[in-house]
Amino acid sequence: MKIEEVILENIKKQKTNYAVKLIERNFSIDDPKYFYYKALCFYSKKNFKDALAYLNLALEKDLNNYLVYYNLGVVNIDLKRENLAIEYFRKSLKYNNAYEKSYINLAYIYYNNGDKRSALRIIKEGLTHTSSKELFDIEKKLLTKILAS
């Protein structure tokens, strides 16, 4: 198992103190992954402001990666900054247009703001890039809700 996988597994299990030790032991402060993984630790503790700061540091250190942009979108949803979240999910899709979670979160924002048609459009766009069962199921549910209204 690669060190990144071990770090992510510990973050998922809420063992962030151990994850931080692994990050500090395996990545230098010059490595953008140092900031990325620390941001995930902050996020798992619901420390959204520090998560945001560390994700931005990862970008400054040149980690232009779809997951950084995706996570910036997620943090901005939690900070109630939906317009910024939309921008970051769109940037995430520029780096990986098959990443279904970005489509799902974009659709979530539109749907929660009462724009079911835009939510459906986003899901359909995602289905042109990936054959995700989850996206297909969401599309069916959205169509049903739109037709019922």
PDB file of C-alpha atoms in Angstrom:
ATOM      1  CA  MET A   1       0.000   0.000   0.000  1.00  0.00           C
ATOM      2  CA  LYS A   2       1.374   3.405  -0.986  1.00  0.00           C
ATOM      3  CA  ILE A   3       1.895   6.050   1.690  1.00  0.00           C
ATOM      4  CA  GLU A   4      -0.825   8.238   0.161  1.00  0.00           C
ATOM      5  CA  GLU A   5      -3.321   5.391   0.559  1.00  0.00           C
ATOM      6  CA  VAL A   6      -2.259   4.864   4.182  1.00  0.00           C
ATOM      7  CA  ILE A   7      -2.690   8.581   4.897  1.00  0.00           C
ATOM      8  CA  LEU A   8      -6.139   8.663   3.273  1.00  0.00           C
ATOM      9  CA  GLU A   9      -7.226   5.537   5.136  1.00  0.00           C
ATOM     10  CA  ASN A  10      -6.229   7.104   8.465  1.00  0.00           C
ATOM     11  CA  ILE A  11      -8.062  10.326   7.615  1.00  0.00           C
ATOM     12  CA  LYS A  12     -11.207   8.332   6.771  1.00  0.00           C
ATOM     13  CA  LYS A  13     -10.940   6.552  10.135  1.00  0.00           C
ATOM     14  CA  GLN A  14     -10.602   9.949  11.883  1.00  0.00           C
ATOM     15  CA  LYS A  15      -7.037   9.103  12.927  1.00  0.00           C
ATOM     16  CA  THR A  16      -5.846  12.510  11.807  1.00  0.00           C
ATOM     17  CA  ASN A  17      -3.054  12.878  14.378  1.00  0.00           C
ATOM     18  CA  TYR A  18      -1.401   9.765  12.984  1.00  0.00           C
ATOM     19  CA  ALA A  19      -2.099  10.926   9.418  1.00  0.00           C
ATOM     20  CA  VAL A  20      -0.373  14.257  10.172  1.00  0.00           C
ATOM     21  CA  LYS A  21       2.685  12.390  11.503  1.00  0.00           C
ATOM     22  CA  LEU A  22       2.814  10.352   8.297  1.00  0.00           C
ATOM     23  CA  ILE A  23       2.467  13.501   6.190  1.00  0.00           C
ATOM     24  CA  GLU A  24       5.249  15.278   8.059  1.00  0.00           C
ATOM     25  CA  ARG A  25       7.485  12.208   7.874  1.00  0.00           C
ATOM     26  CA  ASN A  26       6.972  11.539   4.157  1.00  0.00           C
ATOM     27  CA  PHE A  27       6.510  14.928   2.479  1.00  0.00           C
ATOM     28  CA  SER A  28       8.647  18.043   2.662  1.00  0.00           C
ATOM     29  CA  ILE A  29       7.094  21.459   3.114  1.00  0.00           C
ATOM     30  CA  ASP A  30       8.108  22.163  -0.511  1.00  0.00           C
ATOM     31  CA  ASP A  31       5.903  19.328  -1.750  1.00  0.00           C
ATOM     32  CA  PRO A  32       2.341  20.410  -2.637  1.00  0.00           C
ATOM     33  CA  LYS A  33       1.074  17.040  -1.392  1.00  0.00           C
ATOM     34  CA  TYR A  34       2.159  18.073   2.112  1.00  0.00           C
ATOM     35  CA  PHE A  35      -0.441  20.856   2.026  1.00  0.00           C
ATOM     36  CA  TYR A  36      -3.060  18.795   0.205  1.00  0.00           C
ATOM     37  CA  TYR A  37      -3.084  15.961   2.728  1.00  0.00           C
ATOM     38  CA  LYS A  38      -2.950  18.357   5.680  1.00  0.00           C
ATOM     39  CA  ALA A  39      -5.974  20.137   4.181  1.00  0.00           C
ATOM     40  CA  LEU A  40      -7.852  16.838   4.150  1.00  0.00           C
ATOM     41  CA  CYS A  41      -6.992  16.373   7.833  1.00  0.00           C
ATOM     42  CA  PHE A  42      -8.349  19.822   8.662  1.00  0.00           C
ATOM     43  CA  TYR A  43     -11.477  19.130   6.631  1.00  0.00           C
ATOM     44  CA  SER A  44     -12.133  15.849   8.430  1.00  0.00           C
ATOM     45  CA  LYS A  45     -12.066  17.819  11.701  1.00  0.00           C
ATOM     46  CA  LYS A  46     -14.568  20.312  10.198  1.00  0.00           C
ATOM     47  CA  ASN A  47     -11.919  23.041  10.309  1.00  0.00           C
ATOM     48  CA  PHE A  48     -12.994  24.466   6.953  1.00  0.00           C
ATOM     49  CA  LYS A  49     -11.005  27.701   7.083  1.00  0.00           C
ATOM     50  CA  ASP A  50      -7.666  25.911   7.577  1.00  0.00           C
ATOM     51  CA  ALA A  51      -8.634  23.279   5.004  1.00  0.00           C
ATOM     52  CA  LEU A  52      -9.256  26.087   2.523  1.00  0.00           C
ATOM     53  CA  ALA A  53      -5.949  27.772   3.361  1.00  0.00           C
ATOM     54  CA  TYR A  54      -3.977  24.547   2.925  1.00  0.00           C
ATOM     55  CA  LEU A  55      -5.697  23.673  -0.356  1.00  0.00           C
ATOM     56  CA  ASN A  56      -4.776  27.121  -1.651  1.00  0.00           C
ATOM     57  CA  LEU A  57      -1.178  26.529  -0.536  1.00  0.00           C
ATOM     58  CA  ALA A  58      -1.191  23.260  -2.494  1.00  0.00           C
ATOM     59  CA  LEU A  59      -2.259  25.256  -5.565  1.00  0.00           C
ATOM     60  CA  GLU A  60       0.456  27.855  -4.936  1.00  0.00           C
ATOM     61  CA  LYS A  61       3.000  25.034  -4.760  1.00  0.00           C
ATOM     62  CA  ASP A  62       1.738  23.942  -8.204  1.00  0.00           C
ATOM     63  CA  LEU A  63      -0.512  21.005  -7.434  1.00  0.00           C
ATOM     64  CA  ASN A  64      -2.984  21.731 -10.228  1.00  0.00           C
ATOM     65  CA  ASN A  65      -4.951  18.583  -9.739  1.00  0.00           C
ATOM     66  CA  TYR A  66      -8.629  17.845 -10.157  1.00  0.00           C
ATOM     67  CA  LEU A  67      -8.850  16.613  -6.559  1.00  0.00           C
ATOM     68  CA  VAL A  68      -7.521  19.904  -5.167  1.00  0.00           C
ATOM     69  CA  TYR A  69     -10.159  21.821  -7.108  1.00  0.00           C
ATOM     70  CA  TYR A  70     -12.836  19.296  -6.162  1.00  0.00           C
ATOM     71  CA  ASN A  71     -11.987  19.627  -2.475  1.00  0.00           C
ATOM     72  CA  LEU A  72     -11.938  23.424  -2.753  1.00  0.00           C
ATOM     73  CA  GLY A  73     -15.476  23.113  -4.088  1.00  0.00           C
ATOM     74  CA  VAL A  74     -16.534  20.886  -1.204  1.00  0.00           C
ATOM     75  CA  VAL A  75     -15.038  23.223   1.414  1.00  0.00           C
ATOM     76  CA  ASN A  76     -16.772  26.191  -0.198  1.00  0.00           C
ATOM     77  CA  ILE A  77     -20.125  24.385  -0.034  1.00  0.00           C
ATOM     78  CA  ASP A  78     -19.574  23.968   3.700  1.00  0.00           C
ATOM     79  CA  LEU A  79     -18.673  27.647   3.975  1.00  0.00           C
ATOM     80  CA  LYS A  80     -21.926  28.526   2.133  1.00  0.00           C
ATOM     81  CA  ARG A  81     -20.010  29.994  -0.815  1.00  0.00           C
ATOM     82  CA  GLU A  82     -21.845  28.190  -3.575  1.00  0.00           C
ATOM     83  CA  ASN A  83     -20.711  30.435  -6.442  1.00  0.00           C
ATOM     84  CA  LEU A  84     -17.076  29.735  -5.590  1.00  0.00           C
ATOM     85  CA  ALA A  85     -17.869  26.045  -5.180  1.00  0.00           C
ATOM     86  CA  ILE A  86     -19.329  25.984  -8.699  1.00  0.00           C
ATOM     87  CA  GLU A  87     -16.145  27.567 -10.081  1.00  0.00           C
ATOM     88  CA  TYR A  88     -13.950  24.994  -8.351  1.00  0.00           C
ATOM     89  CA  PHE A  89     -16.043  22.011  -9.453  1.00  0.00           C
ATOM     90  CA  ARG A  90     -15.853  23.335 -13.034  1.00  0.00           C
ATOM     91  CA  LYS A  91     -12.050  23.638 -12.722  1.00  0.00           C
ATOM     92  CA  SER A  92     -11.921  20.100 -11.359  1.00  0.00           C
ATOM     93  CA  LEU A  93     -13.736  18.904 -14.473  1.00  0.00           C
ATOM     94  CA  LYS A  94     -11.239  20.708 -16.727  1.00  0.00           C
ATOM     95  CA  TYR A  95      -8.524  18.467 -15.278  1.00  0.00           C
ATOM     96  CA  ASN A  96     -10.654  15.306 -15.203  1.00  0.00           C
ATOM     97  CA  ASN A  97     -13.969  15.455 -17.037  1.00  0.00           C
ATOM     98  CA  ALA A  98     -14.862  11.922 -15.924  1.00  0.00           C
ATOM     99  CA  TYR A  99     -14.803  12.680 -12.177  1.00  0.00           C
ATOM    100  CA  GLU A 100     -18.412  11.975 -11.268  1.00  0.00           C
ATOM    101  CA  LYS A 101     -18.296  13.560  -7.806  1.00  0.00           C
ATOM    102  CA  SER A 102     -17.764  16.995  -9.353  1.00  0.00           C
ATOM    103  CA  TYR A 103     -20.892  16.550 -11.481  1.00  0.00           C
ATOM    104  CA  ILE A 104     -22.874  15.302  -8.485  1.00  0.00           C
ATOM    105  CA  ASN A 105     -21.871  18.275  -6.346  1.00  0.00           C
ATOM    106  CA  LEU A 106     -22.619  20.753  -9.121  1.00  0.00           C
ATOM    107  CA  ALA A 107     -26.049  19.193  -9.587  1.00  0.00           C
ATOM    108  CA  TYR A 108     -26.559  19.280  -5.814  1.00  0.00           C
ATOM    109  CA  ILE A 109     -25.945  23.034  -5.725  1.00  0.00           C
ATOM    110  CA  TYR A 110     -28.328  23.714  -8.598  1.00  0.00           C
ATOM    111  CA  TYR A 111     -30.983  21.381  -7.220  1.00  0.00           C
ATOM    112  CA  ASN A 112     -30.827  22.910  -3.731  1.00  0.00           C
ATOM    113  CA  ASN A 113     -31.301  26.334  -5.287  1.00  0.00           C
ATOM    114  CA  GLY A 114     -34.460  25.164  -7.063  1.00  0.00           C
ATOM    115  CA  ASP A 115     -32.906  24.823 -10.514  1.00  0.00           C
ATOM    116  CA  LYS A 116     -33.775  21.201 -11.329  1.00  0.00           C
ATOM    117  CA  ARG A 117     -33.224  21.682 -15.061  1.00  0.00           C
ATOM    118  CA  SER A 118     -29.638  22.893 -14.601  1.00  0.00           C
ATOM    119  CA  ALA A 119     -29.029  20.011 -12.199  1.00  0.00           C
ATOM    120  CA  LEU A 120     -30.272  17.603 -14.876  1.00  0.00           C
ATOM    121  CA  ARG A 121     -28.138  19.307 -17.545  1.00  0.00           C
ATOM    122  CA  ILE A 122     -25.027  18.834 -15.366  1.00  0.00           C
ATOM    123  CA  ILE A 123     -25.792  15.148 -14.812  1.00  0.00           C
ATOM    124  CA  LYS A 124     -26.366  14.634 -18.560  1.00  0.00           C
ATOM    125  CA  GLU A 125     -23.042  16.358 -19.244  1.00  0.00           C
ATOM    126  CA  GLY A 126     -21.370  13.962 -16.810  1.00  0.00           C
ATOM    127  CA  LEU A 127     -22.927  10.977 -18.532  1.00  0.00           C
ATOM    128  CA  THR A 128     -21.254  12.006 -21.796  1.00  0.00           C
ATOM    129  CA  HIS A 129     -17.878  11.546 -20.070  1.00  0.00           C
ATOM    130  CA  THR A 130     -18.489   8.573 -17.795  1.00  0.00           C
ATOM    131  CA  SER A 131     -20.910   5.666 -17.639  1.00  0.00           C
ATOM    132  CA  SER A 132     -21.470   6.041 -13.910  1.00  0.00           C
ATOM    133  CA  LYS A 133     -24.415   4.107 -12.498  1.00  0.00           C
ATOM    134  CA  GLU A 134     -24.773   6.752  -9.782  1.00  0.00           C
ATOM    135  CA  LEU A 135     -25.085   9.551 -12.362  1.00  0.00           C
ATOM    136  CA  PHE A 136     -27.587   7.491 -14.336  1.00  0.00           C
ATOM    137  CA  ASP A 137     -29.697   6.914 -11.196  1.00  0.00           C
ATOM    138  CA  ILE A 138     -29.603  10.632 -10.351  1.00  0.00           C
ATOM    139  CA  GLU A 139     -30.665  11.459 -13.911  1.00  0.00           C
ATOM    140  CA  LYS A 140     -33.712   9.184 -13.596  1.00  0.00           C
ATOM    141  CA  LYS A 141     -34.727  10.742 -10.255  1.00  0.00           C
ATOM    142  CA  LEU A 142     -34.309  14.282 -11.588  1.00  0.00           C
ATOM    143  CA  LEU A 143     -36.361  13.502 -14.692  1.00  0.00           C
ATOM    144  CA  THR A 144     -39.132  12.099 -12.500  1.00  0.00           C
ATOM    145  CA  LYS A 145     -39.127  15.235 -10.310  1.00  0.00           C
ATOM    146  CA  ILE A 146     -39.116  17.567 -13.319  1.00  0.00           C
ATOM    147  CA  LEU A 147     -41.976  15.710 -15.004  1.00  0.00           C
ATOM    148  CA  ALA A 148     -43.963  15.731 -11.742  1.00  0.00           C
ATOM    149  CA  SER A 149     -43.692  19.498 -11.354  1.00  0.00           C
TER     150      SER A 149
END
